[in-house]
Amino acid sequence: INPERYFALHPSAPVGTIIRVTNTMNGNAVYVKVVGALPQTGDNENIMIRVSRAAGKKLGISDKRFQAALSYTVEE
């Protein structure tokens, strides 16, 4: 996986889903593609999405955890 691309892991969105992630602290937004499921481990407790380093940089995050708003649809 190219580290310069905008990818994410999400606990329930299907692989291939495009999610708009908005950093609620500064208003920066980016579209990410889900490439896998976020494992349900202790490290991921209370985490709704994990984004690639490139997406995090575009969002202007400086900490591992940040407040975000997610927007996406899943077709049935």
mmCIF file of N, CA and C in Angstrom:
data_model
loop_
_atom_site.group_PDB
_atom_site.id
_atom_site.type_symbol
_atom_site.label_atom_id
_atom_site.label_comp_id
_atom_site.label_asym_id
_atom_site.label_seq_id
_atom_site.Cartn_x
_atom_site.Cartn_y
_atom_site.Cartn_z
ATOM 1 N N ILE A 1 0.851 -1.186 0.000
ATOM 2 C CA ILE A 1 0.000 0.000 0.000
ATOM 3 C C ILE A 1 0.889 1.239 0.000
ATOM 4 N N ASN A 2 0.576 2.155 -0.877
ATOM 5 C CA ASN A 2 1.338 3.393 -1.002
ATOM 6 C C ASN A 2 1.076 4.304 0.197
ATOM 7 N N PRO A 3 2.110 4.648 0.981
ATOM 8 C CA PRO A 3 1.907 5.473 2.177
ATOM 9 C C PRO A 3 1.515 6.912 1.863
ATOM 10 N N GLU A 4 1.619 7.319 0.605
ATOM 11 C CA GLU A 4 1.239 8.680 0.219
ATOM 12 C C GLU A 4 -0.232 8.792 -0.164
ATOM 13 N N ARG A 5 -0.955 7.700 -0.098
ATOM 14 C CA ARG A 5 -2.373 7.686 -0.456
ATOM 15 C C ARG A 5 -3.221 7.825 0.796
ATOM 16 N N TYR A 6 -4.495 8.125 0.610
ATOM 17 C CA TYR A 6 -5.428 8.315 1.725
ATOM 18 C C TYR A 6 -6.241 7.040 1.940
ATOM 19 N N PHE A 7 -5.780 6.231 2.890
ATOM 20 C CA PHE A 7 -6.422 4.965 3.208
ATOM 21 C C PHE A 7 -6.868 4.957 4.663
ATOM 22 N N ALA A 8 -7.738 3.991 4.988
ATOM 23 C CA ALA A 8 -8.213 3.877 6.372
ATOM 24 C C ALA A 8 -8.614 2.446 6.697
ATOM 25 N N LEU A 9 -8.623 2.170 7.990
ATOM 26 C CA LEU A 9 -9.202 0.940 8.527
ATOM 27 C C LEU A 9 -10.447 1.373 9.301
ATOM 28 N N HIS A 10 -11.531 0.627 9.135
ATOM 29 C CA HIS A 10 -12.790 0.959 9.803
ATOM 30 C C HIS A 10 -13.402 -0.335 10.337
ATOM 31 N N PRO A 11 -14.040 -0.291 11.523
ATOM 32 C CA PRO A 11 -14.553 -1.535 12.106
ATOM 33 C C PRO A 11 -15.723 -2.176 11.360
ATOM 34 N N SER A 12 -16.536 -1.397 10.614
ATOM 35 C CA SER A 12 -17.712 -2.004 9.993
ATOM 36 C C SER A 12 -17.944 -1.640 8.530
ATOM 37 N N ALA A 13 -17.347 -0.587 8.024
ATOM 38 C CA ALA A 13 -17.550 -0.212 6.617
ATOM 39 C C ALA A 13 -16.861 -1.228 5.715
ATOM 40 N N PRO A 14 -17.528 -1.641 4.637
ATOM 41 C CA PRO A 14 -16.926 -2.614 3.726
ATOM 42 C C PRO A 14 -15.665 -2.071 3.042
ATOM 43 N N VAL A 15 -14.758 -2.973 2.714
ATOM 44 C CA VAL A 15 -13.556 -2.611 1.968
ATOM 45 C C VAL A 15 -13.983 -1.933 0.672
ATOM 46 N N GLY A 16 -13.321 -0.838 0.335
ATOM 47 C CA GLY A 16 -13.647 -0.087 -0.870
ATOM 48 C C GLY A 16 -14.528 1.128 -0.610
ATOM 49 N N THR A 17 -15.121 1.216 0.575
ATOM 50 C CA THR A 17 -15.966 2.350 0.920
ATOM 51 C C THR A 17 -15.126 3.626 0.972
ATOM 52 N N ILE A 18 -15.667 4.705 0.446
ATOM 53 C CA ILE A 18 -15.014 6.005 0.513
ATOM 54 C C ILE A 18 -15.671 6.784 1.659
ATOM 55 N N ILE A 19 -14.853 7.245 2.594
ATOM 56 C CA ILE A 19 -15.349 7.959 3.773
ATOM 57 C C ILE A 19 -14.759 9.364 3.792
ATOM 58 N N ARG A 20 -15.627 10.348 4.027
ATOM 59 C CA ARG A 20 -15.150 11.724 4.220
ATOM 60 C C ARG A 20 -14.875 11.885 5.707
ATOM 61 N N VAL A 21 -13.626 12.161 6.041
ATOM 62 C CA VAL A 21 -13.201 12.352 7.427
ATOM 63 C C VAL A 21 -12.920 13.842 7.615
ATOM 64 N N THR A 22 -13.570 14.445 8.606
ATOM 65 C CA THR A 22 -13.361 15.857 8.906
ATOM 66 C C THR A 22 -12.791 15.987 10.308
ATOM 67 N N ASN A 23 -11.678 16.669 10.431
ATOM 68 C CA ASN A 23 -11.086 16.974 11.735
ATOM 69 C C ASN A 23 -11.932 18.101 12.321
ATOM 70 N N THR A 24 -12.687 17.805 13.379
ATOM 71 C CA THR A 24 -13.611 18.793 13.935
ATOM 72 C C THR A 24 -12.898 19.926 14.660
ATOM 73 N N MET A 25 -11.620 19.775 14.919
ATOM 74 C CA MET A 25 -10.879 20.824 15.615
ATOM 75 C C MET A 25 -10.442 21.947 14.671
ATOM 76 N N ASN A 26 -10.197 21.614 13.369
ATOM 77 C CA ASN A 26 -9.719 22.647 12.451
ATOM 78 C C ASN A 26 -10.508 22.713 11.139
ATOM 79 N N GLY A 27 -11.451 21.809 10.938
ATOM 80 C CA GLY A 27 -12.278 21.823 9.735
ATOM 81 C C GLY A 27 -11.654 21.162 8.520
ATOM 82 N N ASN A 28 -10.396 20.710 8.604
ATOM 83 C CA ASN A 28 -9.759 20.031 7.471
ATOM 84 C C ASN A 28 -10.481 18.716 7.195
ATOM 85 N N ALA A 29 -10.635 18.394 5.905
ATOM 86 C CA ALA A 29 -11.328 17.164 5.519
ATOM 87 C C ALA A 29 -10.554 16.451 4.422
ATOM 88 N N VAL A 30 -10.738 15.141 4.362
ATOM 89 C CA VAL A 30 -10.091 14.316 3.350
ATOM 90 C C VAL A 30 -10.992 13.109 3.087
ATOM 91 N N TYR A 31 -10.938 12.605 1.851
ATOM 92 C CA TYR A 31 -11.647 11.374 1.521
ATOM 93 C C TYR A 31 -10.653 10.228 1.597
ATOM 94 N N VAL A 32 -11.014 9.176 2.313
ATOM 95 C CA VAL A 32 -10.155 8.009 2.456
ATOM 96 C C VAL A 32 -10.876 6.771 1.930
ATOM 97 N N LYS A 33 -10.105 5.803 1.489
ATOM 98 C CA LYS A 33 -10.667 4.535 1.020
ATOM 99 C C LYS A 33 -10.403 3.473 2.071
ATOM 100 N N VAL A 34 -11.446 2.747 2.460
ATOM 101 C CA VAL A 34 -11.304 1.670 3.438
ATOM 102 C C VAL A 34 -10.604 0.492 2.770
ATOM 103 N N VAL A 35 -9.488 0.062 3.370
ATOM 104 C CA VAL A 35 -8.713 -1.047 2.809
ATOM 105 C C VAL A 35 -8.752 -2.285 3.694
ATOM 106 N N GLY A 36 -9.444 -2.178 4.834
ATOM 107 C CA GLY A 36 -9.535 -3.328 5.722
ATOM 108 C C GLY A 36 -10.317 -2.989 6.973
ATOM 109 N N ALA A 37 -10.548 -4.021 7.767
ATOM 110 C CA ALA A 37 -11.282 -3.850 9.019
ATOM 111 C C ALA A 37 -10.327 -3.437 10.134
ATOM 112 N N LEU A 38 -10.804 -2.577 10.997
ATOM 113 C CA LEU A 38 -10.043 -2.171 12.175
ATOM 114 C C LEU A 38 -10.199 -3.286 13.207
ATOM 115 N N PRO A 39 -9.118 -3.965 13.574
ATOM 116 C CA PRO A 39 -9.214 -5.082 14.518
ATOM 117 C C PRO A 39 -9.786 -4.629 15.869
ATOM 118 N N GLN A 40 -10.620 -5.453 16.452
ATOM 119 C CA GLN A 40 -11.210 -5.150 17.751
ATOM 120 C C GLN A 40 -10.270 -5.622 18.853
ATOM 121 N N THR A 41 -9.253 -4.802 19.116
ATOM 122 C CA THR A 41 -8.294 -5.101 20.172
ATOM 123 C C THR A 41 -8.348 -3.987 21.203
ATOM 124 N N GLY A 42 -7.677 -4.160 22.309
ATOM 125 C CA GLY A 42 -7.645 -3.144 23.350
ATOM 126 C C GLY A 42 -7.093 -1.825 22.856
ATOM 127 N N ASP A 43 -6.100 -1.875 21.956
ATOM 128 C CA ASP A 43 -5.506 -0.653 21.410
ATOM 129 C C ASP A 43 -6.503 0.156 20.589
ATOM 130 N N ASN A 44 -7.492 -0.501 20.026
ATOM 131 C CA ASN A 44 -8.457 0.170 19.158
ATOM 132 C C ASN A 44 -9.781 0.478 19.848
ATOM 133 N N GLU A 45 -9.845 0.258 21.149
ATOM 134 C CA GLU A 45 -11.078 0.535 21.879
ATOM 135 C C GLU A 45 -11.421 2.024 21.765
ATOM 136 N N ASN A 46 -12.667 2.312 21.464
ATOM 137 C CA ASN A 46 -13.184 3.678 21.304
ATOM 138 C C ASN A 46 -12.595 4.423 20.105
ATOM 139 N N ILE A 47 -12.028 3.696 19.135
ATOM 140 C CA ILE A 47 -11.520 4.316 17.913
ATOM 141 C C ILE A 47 -12.497 3.984 16.789
ATOM 142 N N MET A 48 -12.950 5.025 16.071
ATOM 143 C CA MET A 48 -13.918 4.786 15.004
ATOM 144 C C MET A 48 -13.282 4.653 13.629
ATOM 145 N N ILE A 49 -12.033 5.103 13.473
ATOM 146 C CA ILE A 49 -11.339 4.969 12.201
ATOM 147 C C ILE A 49 -9.839 5.161 12.442
ATOM 148 N N ARG A 50 -9.037 4.475 11.665
ATOM 149 C CA ARG A 50 -7.580 4.685 11.698
ATOM 150 C C ARG A 50 -7.182 5.081 10.280
ATOM 151 N N VAL A 51 -6.567 6.251 10.129
ATOM 152 C CA VAL A 51 -6.227 6.765 8.800
ATOM 153 C C VAL A 51 -4.730 6.631 8.533
ATOM 154 N N SER A 52 -4.376 6.623 7.251
ATOM 155 C CA SER A 52 -2.973 6.546 6.854
ATOM 156 C C SER A 52 -2.246 7.818 7.268
ATOM 157 N N ARG A 53 -0.939 7.720 7.307
ATOM 158 C CA ARG A 53 -0.115 8.876 7.691
ATOM 159 C C ARG A 53 -0.374 10.070 6.772
ATOM 160 N N ALA A 54 -0.499 9.817 5.461
ATOM 161 C CA ALA A 54 -0.753 10.902 4.503
ATOM 162 C C ALA A 54 -2.096 11.577 4.785
ATOM 163 N N ALA A 55 -3.119 10.789 5.094
ATOM 164 C CA ALA A 55 -4.430 11.366 5.410
ATOM 165 C C ALA A 55 -4.362 12.170 6.698
ATOM 166 N N GLY A 56 -3.639 11.652 7.692
ATOM 167 C CA GLY A 56 -3.483 12.369 8.955
ATOM 168 C C GLY A 56 -2.789 13.697 8.768
ATOM 169 N N LYS A 57 -1.789 13.712 7.889
ATOM 170 C CA LYS A 57 -1.067 14.957 7.611
ATOM 171 C C LYS A 57 -2.006 15.967 6.950
ATOM 172 N N LYS A 58 -2.807 15.515 5.986
ATOM 173 C CA LYS A 58 -3.758 16.392 5.297
ATOM 174 C C LYS A 58 -4.812 16.925 6.280
ATOM 175 N N LEU A 59 -5.198 16.103 7.247
ATOM 176 C CA LEU A 59 -6.176 16.518 8.250
ATOM 177 C C LEU A 59 -5.584 17.466 9.292
ATOM 178 N N GLY A 60 -4.263 17.538 9.334
ATOM 179 C CA GLY A 60 -3.610 18.429 10.285
ATOM 180 C C GLY A 60 -3.632 17.914 11.706
ATOM 181 N N ILE A 61 -3.600 16.570 11.850
ATOM 182 C CA ILE A 61 -3.604 16.010 13.202
ATOM 183 C C ILE A 61 -2.177 15.887 13.722
ATOM 184 N N SER A 62 -2.022 16.133 15.006
ATOM 185 C CA SER A 62 -0.694 16.053 15.610
ATOM 186 C C SER A 62 -0.644 15.007 16.709
ATOM 187 N N ASP A 63 -1.765 14.372 17.000
ATOM 188 C CA ASP A 63 -1.842 13.368 18.046
ATOM 189 C C ASP A 63 -2.435 12.099 17.445
ATOM 190 N N LYS A 64 -2.195 10.952 18.082
ATOM 191 C CA LYS A 64 -2.738 9.693 17.567
ATOM 192 C C LYS A 64 -4.261 9.674 17.618
ATOM 193 N N ARG A 65 -4.829 10.389 18.572
ATOM 194 C CA ARG A 65 -6.290 10.448 18.694
ATOM 195 C C ARG A 65 -6.748 11.874 18.434
ATOM 196 N N PHE A 66 -7.821 11.996 17.680
ATOM 197 C CA PHE A 66 -8.374 13.308 17.371
ATOM 198 C C PHE A 66 -9.876 13.168 17.182
ATOM 199 N N GLN A 67 -10.592 14.256 17.330
ATOM 200 C CA GLN A 67 -12.037 14.240 17.142
ATOM 201 C C GLN A 67 -12.332 14.401 15.661
ATOM 202 N N ALA A 68 -13.216 13.551 15.167
ATOM 203 C CA ALA A 68 -13.524 13.572 13.746
ATOM 204 C C ALA A 68 -15.005 13.336 13.497
ATOM 205 N N ALA A 69 -15.465 13.810 12.361
ATOM 206 C CA ALA A 69 -16.799 13.507 11.879
ATOM 207 C C ALA A 69 -16.625 12.666 10.620
ATOM 208 N N LEU A 70 -17.384 11.579 10.515
ATOM 209 C CA LEU A 70 -17.303 10.696 9.361
ATOM 210 C C LEU A 70 -18.592 10.765 8.565
ATOM 211 N N SER A 71 -18.469 10.696 7.255
ATOM 212 C CA SER A 71 -19.639 10.701 6.390
ATOM 213 C C SER A 71 -19.430 9.700 5.268
ATOM 214 N N TYR A 72 -20.347 8.735 5.169
ATOM 215 C CA TYR A 72 -20.264 7.745 4.091
ATOM 216 C C TYR A 72 -21.600 7.026 3.976
ATOM 217 N N THR A 73 -21.819 6.378 2.855
ATOM 218 C CA THR A 73 -23.004 5.562 2.672
ATOM 219 C C THR A 73 -22.575 4.167 2.257
ATOM 220 N N VAL A 74 -23.380 3.195 2.629
ATOM 221 C CA VAL A 74 -23.115 1.800 2.280
ATOM 222 C C VAL A 74 -24.330 1.288 1.499
ATOM 223 N N GLU A 75 -24.065 0.831 0.289
ATOM 224 C CA GLU A 75 -25.150 0.295 -0.524
ATOM 225 C C GLU A 75 -25.416 -1.147 -0.129
ATOM 226 N N GLU A 76 -26.698 -1.501 -0.112
ATOM 227 C CA GLU A 76 -27.057 -2.881 0.275
ATOM 228 C C GLU A 76 -27.245 -3.745 -0.927
#
